[in-house]
Tab-separated table of C-alpha atoms and ligand atoms in Angstrom:
chain	number	residue	atom	x	y	z
U	154	UNK	CA	0.000	0.000	0.000
U	155	UNK	CA	1.167	3.500	-0.761
U	156	UNK	CA	2.507	5.545	2.124
U	157	UNK	CA	0.126	8.559	2.577
U	158	UNK	CA	3.187	10.836	2.654
U	159	UNK	CA	3.949	9.721	-0.940
U	160	UNK	CA	0.494	10.525	-2.289
U	161	UNK	CA	0.956	13.533	-4.583
U	162	UNK	CA	-0.708	16.657	-3.271
U	163	UNK	CA	-2.833	18.854	-5.525
U	164	UNK	CA	-0.883	21.445	-7.467
U	165	UNK	CA	-3.111	24.317	-6.370
U	166	UNK	CA	-4.508	25.355	-3.029
U	167	UNK	CA	-8.295	25.673	-2.937
U	168	UNK	CA	-9.325	29.315	-3.095
U	169	UNK	CA	-10.553	30.728	0.171
U	170	UNK	CA	-13.330	33.284	-0.298
U	171	UNK	CA	-12.111	36.815	0.362
U	172	UNK	CA	-14.933	38.920	1.769
U	173	UNK	CA	-13.347	42.152	2.992
U	174	UNK	CA	-15.054	44.135	5.731
U	175	UNK	CA	-16.225	47.689	5.282
U	176	UNK	CA	-13.706	50.227	6.483
U	177	UNK	CA	-13.483	53.985	6.645
U	178	UNK	CA	-10.427	56.204	6.793
U	179	UNK	CA	-8.331	58.579	4.723
U	180	UNK	CA	-6.987	55.873	2.393
U	181	UNK	CA	-10.450	54.415	1.840
U	182	UNK	CA	-11.705	57.887	0.937
U	183	UNK	CA	-8.752	58.352	-1.416
U	184	UNK	CA	-9.603	54.994	-2.995
U	185	UNK	CA	-13.208	56.142	-3.473
U	186	UNK	CA	-12.019	59.355	-5.123
U	187	UNK	CA	-9.641	57.522	-7.506
U	188	UNK	CA	-12.290	54.924	-8.337
U	189	UNK	CA	-14.936	57.528	-9.134
U	190	UNK	CA	-12.436	59.548	-11.201
U	191	UNK	CA	-11.282	56.469	-13.185
U	192	UNK	CA	-14.821	55.261	-13.908
U	193	UNK	CA	-16.008	58.768	-14.781
U	194	UNK	CA	-13.126	59.317	-17.214
U	195	UNK	CA	-13.686	55.902	-18.787
U	196	UNK	CA	-17.447	56.244	-19.272
U	197	UNK	CA	-17.698	59.960	-20.086
U	198	UNK	CA	-14.719	60.460	-22.433
U	199	UNK	CA	-16.295	58.970	-25.609
U	200	UNK	CA	-19.264	61.356	-25.278
U	201	UNK	CA	-17.133	64.521	-25.227
U	202	UNK	CA	-17.340	66.541	-28.448
U	203	UNK	CA	-14.590	68.614	-30.087
U	204	UNK	CA	-15.352	70.810	-33.080
U	205	UNK	CA	-12.818	70.132	-35.851
U	206	UNK	CA	-14.826	71.707	-38.641
U	207	UNK	CA	-16.935	70.003	-41.301
U	208	UNK	CA	-14.206	67.681	-42.606
U	209	UNK	CA	-13.262	65.743	-39.461
U	210	UNK	CA	-15.123	63.844	-36.735
U	211	UNK	CA	-16.206	65.868	-33.722
U	212	UNK	CA	-15.508	63.229	-31.072
U	213	UNK	CA	-12.868	64.519	-28.643
U	214	UNK	CA	-11.066	61.169	-28.235
U	215	UNK	CA	-11.398	58.782	-31.146
U	216	UNK	CA	-9.327	55.873	-32.458
U	217	UNK	CA	-10.499	55.910	-36.071
U	218	UNK	CA	-9.136	52.580	-37.337
U	219	UNK	CA	-11.001	52.778	-40.659
U	220	UNK	CA	-9.259	56.040	-41.623
U	221	UNK	CA	-6.094	55.277	-39.652
U	222	UNK	CA	-6.271	58.354	-37.434
U	223	UNK	CA	-6.066	58.949	-33.710
U	224	UNK	CA	-7.833	62.068	-32.428
U	225	UNK	CA	-7.250	63.482	-28.982
U	226	UNK	CA	-8.878	66.883	-28.508
U	227	UNK	CA	-6.881	69.269	-30.728
U	228	UNK	CA	-4.267	66.655	-31.620
U	229	UNK	CA	-4.633	64.457	-34.683
U	230	UNK	CA	-2.113	61.665	-35.197
U	231	UNK	CA	-1.541	60.199	-38.651
U	232	UNK	CA	-0.187	56.658	-39.183
U	233	UNK	CA	3.325	57.906	-40.041
U	234	UNK	CA	3.332	59.840	-36.765
U	235	UNK	CA	2.866	56.731	-34.701
U	236	UNK	CA	6.171	57.544	-33.018
U	237	UNK	CA	4.152	60.090	-30.987
U	238	UNK	CA	1.840	57.347	-29.710
U	239	UNK	CA	4.860	55.097	-29.086
U	240	UNK	CA	6.442	58.002	-27.150
U	241	UNK	CA	3.262	58.361	-25.079
U	242	UNK	CA	3.292	54.625	-24.298
U	243	UNK	CA	6.961	54.821	-23.259
U	244	UNK	CA	6.066	57.805	-21.063
U	245	UNK	CA	3.261	55.770	-19.477
U	246	UNK	CA	5.748	52.938	-18.764
U	247	UNK	CA	8.320	55.281	-17.241
U	248	UNK	CA	5.486	57.020	-15.357
U	249	UNK	CA	4.679	53.652	-13.752
U	250	UNK	CA	8.345	53.234	-12.749
U	251	UNK	CA	8.286	56.782	-11.367
U	252	UNK	CA	5.153	56.136	-9.298
U	253	UNK	CA	6.549	52.819	-8.034
U	254	UNK	CA	9.823	54.419	-7.048
U	255	UNK	CA	8.042	57.271	-5.225
U	256	UNK	CA	5.015	55.644	-3.587
U	257	UNK	CA	5.446	51.885	-4.124
U	258	UNK	CA	2.600	49.928	-5.701
U	259	UNK	CA	0.116	52.819	-5.749
U	260	UNK	CA	-0.940	51.882	-9.289
U	261	UNK	CA	-1.942	48.372	-8.137
U	262	UNK	CA	-3.702	49.621	-5.024
U	263	UNK	CA	-5.699	52.451	-6.540
U	264	UNK	CA	-5.848	52.812	-10.312
U	265	UNK	CA	-5.329	49.401	-11.972
U	266	UNK	CA	-8.569	48.409	-13.791
U	267	UNK	CA	-8.533	44.999	-12.084
U	268	UNK	CA	-8.409	46.755	-8.688
U	269	UNK	CA	-11.096	49.275	-9.617
U	270	UNK	CA	-13.594	46.713	-10.892
U	271	UNK	CA	-12.826	44.206	-8.087
U	272	UNK	CA	-13.444	46.992	-5.572
U	273	UNK	CA	-16.718	47.816	-7.303
U	274	UNK	CA	-17.872	44.187	-7.130
U	275	UNK	CA	-16.813	43.920	-3.471
U	276	UNK	CA	-18.960	46.950	-2.627
U	277	UNK	CA	-21.832	45.330	-4.469
U	278	UNK	CA	-21.335	42.119	-2.419
U	279	UNK	CA	-21.504	44.109	0.815
U	280	UNK	CA	-24.536	46.019	-0.379
U	281	UNK	CA	-26.474	42.890	-1.392
U	282	UNK	CA	-25.202	40.205	0.979
U	283	UNK	CA	-24.143	42.200	4.038
U	284	UNK	CA	-20.743	42.687	5.613
U	285	UNK	CA	-17.962	40.091	5.884
U	286	UNK	CA	-19.583	37.621	8.320
U	287	UNK	CA	-22.900	37.547	6.472
U	288	UNK	CA	-21.052	36.943	3.197
U	289	UNK	CA	-18.968	34.120	4.682
U	290	UNK	CA	-22.095	32.538	6.141
U	291	UNK	CA	-23.875	32.710	2.811
U	292	UNK	CA	-20.812	31.329	1.059
U	293	UNK	CA	-20.705	28.310	3.386
U	294	UNK	CA	-24.488	27.738	3.293
U	295	UNK	CA	-25.801	24.830	1.164
U	296	UNK	CA	-27.382	25.657	-2.186
U	297	UNK	CA	-31.137	26.038	-1.938
U	298	UNK	CA	-33.800	28.153	-3.660
U	299	UNK	CA	-33.030	31.226	-1.532
U	300	UNK	CA	-29.266	31.091	-2.175
U	301	UNK	CA	-29.800	30.391	-5.898
U	302	UNK	CA	-32.150	33.388	-6.161
U	303	UNK	CA	-29.733	35.725	-4.339
U	304	UNK	CA	-26.764	34.553	-6.399
U	305	UNK	CA	-28.665	34.816	-9.687
U	306	UNK	CA	-29.733	38.357	-8.864
U	307	UNK	CA	-26.176	39.378	-7.865
U	308	UNK	CA	-24.574	37.777	-10.909
U	309	UNK	CA	-27.101	39.538	-13.138
U	310	UNK	CA	-25.894	42.861	-11.728
U	311	UNK	CA	-22.269	41.697	-12.165
U	312	UNK	CA	-23.148	41.020	-15.795
U	313	UNK	CA	-24.725	44.432	-16.221
U	314	UNK	CA	-21.593	46.176	-14.894
U	315	UNK	CA	-19.380	43.965	-17.084
U	316	UNK	CA	-21.534	44.716	-20.121
U	317	UNK	CA	-21.344	48.462	-19.542
U	318	UNK	CA	-17.539	48.120	-19.332
U	319	UNK	CA	-17.281	46.305	-22.651
U	320	UNK	CA	-19.930	48.555	-24.163
U	321	UNK	CA	-18.074	51.731	-23.249
U	322	UNK	CA	-14.844	50.465	-24.811
U	323	UNK	CA	-16.204	50.225	-28.361
U	324	UNK	CA	-17.390	53.853	-28.181
U	325	UNK	CA	-13.752	54.942	-28.392
U	326	UNK	CA	-13.532	53.468	-31.911
U	327	UNK	CA	-16.464	55.148	-33.670
U	328	UNK	CA	-18.757	58.125	-33.261
U	329	UNK	CA	-20.332	57.314	-29.882
U	330	UNK	CA	-23.947	58.521	-30.421
U	331	UNK	CA	-24.126	56.869	-33.865
U	332	UNK	CA	-22.651	53.581	-32.671
U	333	UNK	CA	-24.905	53.624	-29.619
U	334	UNK	CA	-27.977	53.809	-31.871
U	335	UNK	CA	-26.652	51.219	-34.309
U	336	UNK	CA	-25.726	48.835	-31.509
U	337	UNK	CA	-29.260	48.641	-30.130
U	338	UNK	CA	-30.913	48.315	-33.551
U	339	UNK	CA	-28.582	45.497	-34.632
U	340	UNK	CA	-26.892	47.628	-37.324
U	341	UNK	CA	-23.421	47.875	-35.789
U	342	UNK	CA	-20.476	45.974	-37.289
U	343	UNK	CA	-20.050	42.403	-36.055
U	344	UNK	CA	-16.648	43.340	-34.557
U	345	UNK	CA	-18.493	45.697	-32.165
U	346	UNK	CA	-20.694	42.879	-30.877
U	347	UNK	CA	-17.790	40.428	-30.560
U	348	UNK	CA	-15.635	43.023	-28.723
U	349	UNK	CA	-18.439	43.758	-26.261
U	350	UNK	CA	-18.985	40.024	-25.731
U	351	UNK	CA	-15.299	39.326	-25.034
U	352	UNK	CA	-14.891	42.341	-22.714
U	353	UNK	CA	-18.142	41.563	-20.880
U	354	UNK	CA	-17.021	37.970	-20.310
U	355	UNK	CA	-13.513	38.920	-19.113
U	356	UNK	CA	-14.756	41.704	-16.781
U	357	UNK	CA	-17.483	39.415	-15.384
U	358	UNK	CA	-15.016	36.619	-14.745
U	359	UNK	CA	-11.883	38.554	-13.685
U	360	UNK	CA	-13.623	41.202	-11.569
U	361	UNK	CA	-16.545	39.133	-10.322
U	362	UNK	CA	-14.904	35.804	-9.546
U	363	UNK	CA	-11.109	35.669	-9.947
U	364	UNK	CA	-10.485	38.988	-8.180
U	365	UNK	CA	-7.265	38.883	-6.101
U	366	UNK	CA	-6.148	35.738	-7.938
U	367	UNK	CA	-5.504	37.840	-11.048
U	368	UNK	CA	-3.101	40.018	-9.005
U	369	UNK	CA	-1.438	37.130	-7.177
U	370	UNK	CA	-1.165	34.505	-9.930
U	371	UNK	CA	-1.701	36.057	-13.356
U	372	UNK	CA	-0.360	39.599	-13.441
U	373	UNK	CA	3.367	39.993	-14.160
U	374	UNK	CA	3.474	43.543	-12.791
U	375	UNK	CA	3.772	42.608	-9.055
U	376	UNK	CA	6.880	40.564	-9.898
U	377	UNK	CA	8.423	43.438	-11.852
U	378	UNK	CA	7.503	45.932	-9.140
U	379	UNK	CA	8.880	43.719	-6.385
U	380	UNK	CA	12.210	43.711	-8.230
U	381	UNK	CA	12.055	47.520	-8.483
U	382	UNK	CA	11.404	48.151	-4.818
U	383	UNK	CA	14.392	48.860	-2.616
U	384	UNK	CA	15.071	50.046	0.917
U	385	UNK	CA	14.021	53.592	-0.105
U	386	UNK	CA	10.585	52.633	-1.517
U	387	UNK	CA	7.433	53.399	0.414
U	388	UNK	CA	5.506	50.225	1.234
U	389	UNK	CA	2.775	49.314	3.702
U	390	UNK	CA	4.638	48.010	6.739
U	391	UNK	CA	3.596	46.413	10.007
U	392	UNK	CA	5.953	47.738	12.699
U	393	UNK	CA	6.620	44.456	14.436
U	394	UNK	CA	9.046	46.035	16.906
U	395	UNK	CA	6.097	48.018	18.181
U	396	UNK	CA	3.315	45.448	17.792
U	397	UNK	CA	4.980	42.240	19.066
U	398	UNK	CA	4.428	40.262	21.188
U	399	UNK	CA	0.730	40.512	20.497
U	400	UNK	CA	-1.614	40.521	23.407
U	401	UNK	CA	-5.115	41.505	24.434
U	402	UNK	CA	-5.889	44.731	26.304
U	403	UNK	CA	-6.524	42.654	29.445
U	404	UNK	CA	-3.056	41.106	29.181
U	405	UNK	CA	-1.536	44.547	28.719
U	406	UNK	CA	-3.348	45.847	31.790
U	407	UNK	CA	-2.200	42.863	33.880
U	408	UNK	CA	1.419	42.992	32.710
U	409	UNK	CA	2.273	46.509	31.555
U	410	UNK	CA	5.187	46.466	29.109
U	411	UNK	CA	4.963	42.686	28.526
U	412	UNK	CA	2.978	42.912	25.278
U	413	UNK	CA	3.166	45.129	22.203
U	414	UNK	CA	0.523	47.376	20.674
U	415	UNK	CA	-1.075	44.736	18.424
U	416	UNK	CA	-4.136	43.349	20.183
U	417	UNK	CA	-4.540	40.628	17.540
U	418	UNK	CA	-8.050	41.795	16.608
U	419	UNK	CA	-7.386	40.813	12.952
U	420	UNK	CA	-9.215	43.890	11.671
U	421	UNK	CA	-6.307	44.513	9.286
U	422	UNK	CA	-6.816	41.030	7.806
U	423	UNK	CA	-10.607	41.382	7.660
U	424	UNK	CA	-10.484	44.508	5.471
U	425	UNK	CA	-7.729	43.324	3.124
U	426	UNK	CA	-9.107	42.928	-0.431
U	427	UNK	CA	-6.539	40.212	-1.183
U	428	UNK	CA	-7.050	38.406	2.118
U	429	UNK	CA	-3.470	38.564	3.400
U	430	UNK	CA	-2.056	39.260	6.828
U	431	UNK	CA	0.330	42.194	6.526
U	432	UNK	CA	1.806	41.274	9.915
U	433	UNK	CA	3.605	38.409	8.182
U	434	UNK	CA	5.772	40.932	6.300
U	435	UNK	CA	5.862	42.254	2.694
U	436	UNK	CA	4.087	39.860	0.305
U	437	UNK	CA	3.379	39.736	-3.409
U	438	UNK	CA	-0.361	39.661	-2.603
U	439	UNK	CA	-0.205	43.116	-1.042
U	440	UNK	CA	-1.427	45.676	-3.564
U	441	UNK	CA	-0.557	48.529	-1.175
U	442	UNK	CA	-4.119	49.819	-0.980
U	443	UNK	CA	-3.503	50.868	2.667
U	444	UNK	CA	-6.968	49.788	3.863
U	445	UNK	CA	-5.264	47.842	6.671
U	446	UNK	CA	-3.728	51.166	7.799
U	447	UNK	CA	-7.222	52.670	8.059
U	448	UNK	CA	-8.488	49.621	9.991
U	449	UNK	CA	-5.566	49.531	12.418
U	450	UNK	CA	-5.574	53.316	12.963
U	451	UNK	CA	-9.227	53.043	13.974
U	452	UNK	CA	-8.401	50.233	16.440
U	453	UNK	CA	-5.496	52.243	17.885
U	454	UNK	CA	-7.773	55.273	18.311
U	455	UNK	CA	-10.354	53.126	20.118
U	456	UNK	CA	-7.820	51.679	22.574
U	457	UNK	CA	-5.976	54.969	23.034
U	458	UNK	CA	-2.642	54.053	21.448
U	459	UNK	CA	-0.800	56.097	18.805
U	460	UNK	CA	-1.724	55.507	15.172
U	461	UNK	CA	0.704	54.050	12.649
U	462	UNK	CA	1.219	50.499	13.917
U	463	UNK	CA	0.662	49.657	10.263
U	464	UNK	CA	1.825	52.534	8.088
U	465	UNK	CA	3.561	53.555	4.895
U	466	UNK	CA	7.320	53.370	5.542
U	467	UNK	CA	10.553	52.633	3.708
U	468	UNK	CA	12.672	49.723	4.911
U	469	UNK	CA	15.430	52.241	5.685
U	470	UNK	CA	13.101	54.416	7.753
U	471	UNK	CA	11.624	51.348	9.452
U	472	UNK	CA	15.132	50.304	10.563
U	473	UNK	CA	15.942	53.711	12.034
U	474	UNK	CA	12.510	53.914	13.692
U	475	UNK	CA	13.214	50.520	15.252
U	476	UNK	CA	16.336	52.020	16.818
U	477	UNK	CA	14.292	54.838	18.347
U	478	UNK	CA	14.440	57.592	15.701
U	479	UNK	CA	11.158	59.429	14.952
U	480	UNK	CA	9.408	58.438	11.700
U	481	UNK	CA	10.224	60.587	8.644
U	482	UNK	CA	7.360	62.508	7.014
U	483	UNK	CA	5.987	60.622	3.998
U	484	UNK	CA	6.439	63.527	1.583
U	485	UNK	CA	10.171	63.560	2.342
U	486	UNK	CA	10.519	59.828	1.673
U	487	UNK	CA	9.210	60.248	-1.867
U	488	UNK	CA	12.205	62.230	-3.064
U	489	UNK	CA	15.231	59.990	-3.453
U	490	UNK	CA	17.756	59.724	-6.328
U	491	UNK	CA	15.946	56.978	-8.275
U	492	UNK	CA	12.666	58.933	-8.238
U	493	UNK	CA	14.493	62.037	-9.450
U	494	UNK	CA	16.180	60.107	-12.290
U	495	UNK	CA	12.808	58.689	-13.444
U	496	UNK	CA	11.235	62.139	-13.148
U	497	UNK	CA	14.037	63.658	-15.259
U	498	UNK	CA	13.682	60.974	-17.994
U	499	UNK	CA	9.891	61.248	-17.960
U	500	UNK	CA	9.955	65.057	-18.179
U	501	UNK	CA	12.585	65.044	-20.951
U	502	UNK	CA	10.462	62.609	-22.974
U	503	UNK	CA	7.370	64.742	-22.410
U	504	UNK	CA	9.138	67.915	-23.505
U	505	UNK	CA	10.596	66.126	-26.542
U	506	UNK	CA	7.129	64.924	-27.597
U	507	UNK	CA	5.641	68.391	-27.091
U	508	UNK	CA	8.419	69.867	-29.226
U	509	UNK	CA	7.823	67.307	-32.007
U	510	UNK	CA	4.088	67.946	-31.814
U	511	UNK	CA	4.566	71.700	-32.002
U	512	UNK	CA	7.034	71.643	-34.886
U	513	UNK	CA	5.544	68.901	-37.066
U	514	UNK	CA	4.689	69.791	-40.656
U	515	UNK	CA	1.053	69.974	-41.657
U	516	UNK	CA	1.739	69.397	-45.333
U	517	UNK	CA	4.014	66.815	-46.852
U	518	UNK	CA	5.261	65.741	-50.265
U	519	UNK	CA	6.257	62.144	-51.016
U	520	UNK	CA	7.336	61.104	-54.517
U	521	UNK	CA	7.798	57.831	-56.363
U	522	UNK	CA	9.533	57.720	-59.742
U	523	UNK	CA	8.458	55.324	-62.485
U	524	UNK	CA	11.273	52.765	-62.813
U	525	UNK	CA	10.062	50.940	-65.863
U	526	UNK	CA	10.602	52.617	-68.259
U	527	UNK	CA	12.843	55.226	-66.541
U	528	UNK	CA	12.374	57.658	-69.486
U	529	UNK	CA	10.448	57.938	-72.731
U	530	UNK	CA	11.605	59.666	-75.939
U	531	UNK	CA	8.658	61.553	-77.509
U	532	UNK	CA	7.937	62.074	-81.257
U	533	UNK	CA	9.882	65.335	-81.500
U	534	UNK	CA	12.859	64.098	-79.482
U	535	UNK	CA	11.848	65.525	-76.098
U	536	UNK	CA	12.407	63.230	-73.121
U	537	UNK	CA	9.737	62.479	-70.540
U	538	UNK	CA	9.958	60.958	-67.043
U	539	UNK	CA	6.943	60.187	-64.831
U	540	UNK	CA	6.358	60.343	-61.044
U	541	UNK	CA	3.561	59.699	-58.603
U	542	UNK	CA	3.435	62.657	-56.224
U	543	UNK	CA	1.596	62.303	-52.946
U	544	UNK	CA	0.432	65.654	-51.589
U	545	UNK	CA	-0.584	65.400	-47.969
U	546	UNK	CA	-2.893	67.921	-46.287
U	547	UNK	CA	-3.121	67.251	-42.539
U	548	UNK	CA	-5.422	70.189	-41.861
U	549	UNK	CA	-9.185	69.849	-41.454
U	550	UNK	CA	-9.917	72.098	-44.435
U	551	UNK	CA	-9.085	71.971	-48.164
U	552	UNK	CA	-5.849	73.802	-49.000
U	553	UNK	CA	-4.560	75.202	-52.307
U	554	UNK	CA	-1.020	73.991	-52.974
U	555	UNK	CA	1.560	74.760	-55.640
U	556	UNK	CA	3.923	72.096	-56.975
U	557	UNK	CA	6.923	73.456	-58.891
U	558	UNK	CA	10.088	72.180	-60.515
U	559	UNK	CA	13.292	73.397	-58.903
U	560	UNK	CA	16.310	73.144	-61.243
U	561	UNK	CA	16.175	71.115	-64.516
U	562	UNK	CA	16.260	74.060	-67.005
U	563	UNK	CA	13.612	73.994	-69.742
U	564	UNK	CA	11.494	71.355	-67.991
U	565	UNK	CA	7.696	71.573	-67.862
U	566	UNK	CA	5.111	69.232	-66.340
U	567	UNK	CA	1.509	68.202	-66.623
U	568	UNK	CA	-0.756	65.680	-64.921
U	569	UNK	CA	-3.363	63.064	-65.816
U	570	UNK	CA	-6.141	65.584	-65.279
U	571	UNK	CA	-4.800	68.308	-67.604
U	572	UNK	CA	-3.805	68.432	-71.290
U	573	UNK	CA	-0.122	68.413	-72.183
U	574	UNK	CA	-0.588	71.714	-74.017
U	575	UNK	CA	-1.047	73.454	-70.657
U	576	UNK	CA	2.222	72.045	-69.269
U	577	UNK	CA	4.111	74.530	-67.051
U	578	UNK	CA	6.914	74.672	-64.484
U	579	UNK	CA	4.418	74.966	-61.664
U	580	UNK	CA	0.898	73.692	-61.081
U	581	UNK	CA	-1.641	74.711	-58.474
U	582	UNK	CA	-4.264	72.310	-57.158
U	583	UNK	CA	-6.530	71.983	-54.139
U	584	UNK	CA	-5.860	69.126	-51.772
U	585	UNK	CA	-9.015	68.081	-49.882
U	586	UNK	CA	-9.103	68.287	-46.078
U	587	UNK	CA	-7.313	65.592	-44.102
U	588	UNK	CA	-6.268	63.748	-47.249
U	589	UNK	CA	-3.279	62.435	-49.168
U	590	UNK	CA	-3.857	63.292	-52.836
U	591	UNK	CA	-1.997	61.093	-55.361
U	592	UNK	CA	-1.050	62.932	-58.580
U	593	UNK	CA	0.522	61.378	-61.711
U	594	UNK	CA	3.028	64.010	-62.899
U	595	UNK	CA	4.858	63.916	-66.259
U	596	UNK	CA	8.001	66.047	-66.630
U	597	UNK	CA	9.358	66.789	-70.111
U	598	UNK	CA	12.714	68.324	-71.100
U	599	UNK	CA	13.940	69.556	-74.561
U	600	UNK	CA	15.968	67.310	-76.854
U	601	UNK	CA	19.621	67.018	-75.838
U	602	UNK	CA	19.092	67.734	-72.120
U	603	UNK	CA	21.455	65.640	-69.995
U	604	UNK	CA	20.241	63.484	-67.076
U	605	UNK	CA	20.514	65.423	-63.809
U	606	UNK	CA	19.172	65.863	-60.276
U	607	UNK	CA	16.366	68.288	-59.520
U	608	UNK	CA	13.603	68.716	-56.905
U	609	UNK	CA	9.851	69.031	-56.617
U	610	UNK	CA	8.839	71.922	-54.398
U	611	UNK	CA	5.461	71.980	-52.581
U	612	UNK	CA	4.116	75.241	-51.129
U	613	UNK	CA	0.725	75.918	-49.489
U	614	UNK	CA	-0.926	78.962	-51.030
U	615	UNK	CA	-3.072	80.067	-48.098
U	616	UNK	CA	-2.311	82.308	-45.144
U	617	UNK	CA	-0.892	79.498	-42.983
U	618	UNK	CA	1.735	78.663	-45.626
U	619	UNK	CA	4.271	75.874	-45.121
U	620	UNK	CA	5.840	73.552	-47.624
U	621	UNK	CA	8.024	70.561	-48.399
U	622	UNK	CA	10.641	69.528	-50.946
U	623	UNK	CA	11.704	66.201	-52.482
U	624	UNK	CA	14.858	65.627	-54.524
U	625	UNK	CA	14.927	63.196	-57.404
U	626	UNK	CA	16.745	62.430	-60.679
U	627	UNK	CA	15.723	62.999	-64.308
U	628	UNK	CA	16.832	60.014	-66.439
U	629	UNK	CA	17.883	60.309	-70.088
U	630	UNK	CA	19.064	57.781	-72.718
U	631	UNK	CA	22.674	56.647	-72.401
U	632	UNK	CA	23.027	57.319	-68.674
H	956	SF4	S1	-5.617	45.854	13.166
H	956	SF4	FE1	-3.774	46.513	14.262
H	956	SF4	S2	-4.144	45.763	16.297
H	956	SF4	FE2	-5.581	44.667	15.055
H	956	SF4	S3	-4.516	42.808	14.466
H	956	SF4	FE3	-4.090	44.268	12.868
H	956	SF4	S4	-2.162	45.177	13.487
H	956	SF4	FE4	-2.981	44.173	15.301
H	957	SF4	S1	-2.113	44.115	3.300
H	957	SF4	FE1	-2.990	46.138	3.555
H	957	SF4	S2	-2.119	47.346	1.913
H	957	SF4	FE2	-1.746	45.212	1.428
H	957	SF4	S3	-3.474	44.649	0.124
H	957	SF4	FE3	-4.032	44.092	2.226
H	957	SF4	S4	-5.123	45.894	2.967
H	957	SF4	FE4	-4.065	46.554	1.146
């Protein structure tokens, strides 16, 4: 018979339900404020309008995949300017490093979508099922008609929240009021319905059921952040030198000085949204939401002991506090060399992007020369080369533009839309708003002209002006 010690254990521990208690305090109120701000920005942004004139969409923030444009208030990004979006993404990454270096895992604790939606669902649980003990009782109760009815009702509301999350996301990709109408009348594109379905399912499952398991087991960011934290990073810390040995108030009264400040009430564990005990030291499951600080501060106030048994502290500060030094103010702990380096890189990137945005050209000329044949000899001996010119107008209004030949003496040009008899050294045409206009241009030189370099010059003819220039080569026989 097999020795029980040799029987393989399951690979995964069974999930214990995490039903955090209600708590109030300054960090809880901050969490409320961040949650409301994040949800408001997410749901309201697609409905904001921004007048760009008659030739461009009037949605303030729009990712227009069909026309390959990204609109953000007065900024319009074209596909070839994707470096600006890449720069913004790099800034967001460095911004996360900056926040981590200054205030630890504040992103995880307050603003990460998984945290925000999990928090929302946990409030809903408390609202519908009662506080922690009532939830645990209901969780342990056998399934019967009453429990099935309560669960069905709650999951229906979960689904509604998840659906509104997925539904709001698609509004960033098309005109929100139009898509809203089309969605409900079954006229929206199938990709809209499939996106909403996928996002509804993932929000329902990740926020409603997986919750802290996403942070502990699936998300790579806690691992990266843990590697970034050092002795100067602010983290939520239990001051064991002050709290241990734990003992009840009665014990403390009987033996003054024999026990620490922690009365082992487990309030800090009860309010933790990831279900961990911060008194066991820093853990990957701690998202640094600081709700345990609020809970413990309340307990300390009730029993008349100083607040801060659990508090934000750096390892360095914790060590010196252990030796009797007073705690350093939090705002001073934020500023250390690594934070300043990240801040410098982040600011330099931001300024660089602003400079590029402010100095970018709003018209552009790209050319492509016909390679086959490179030249053509006409009936009277003149030589002709052909190009495709691409005139780009990035403004939201049509603009008159002049294309001219710079160099190449004696050369004239014409296009597909004009007779050769009207050929000239410069042509004026109107480029529609927000468009790249392709133009077939034929350049002709007199007999005997040698092959040589020259340039096409583009100049806007309205008050705003601006221009571009592209060099090329005129090919002739015998080159
Ligand atoms: S809330 Fe404070 S006193 Fe209560 S168990 Fe946690 S650390 Fe100890
Ligand atoms: S231990 Fe405290 S700070 Fe960490 S997740 Fe739990 S409640 Fe938030």
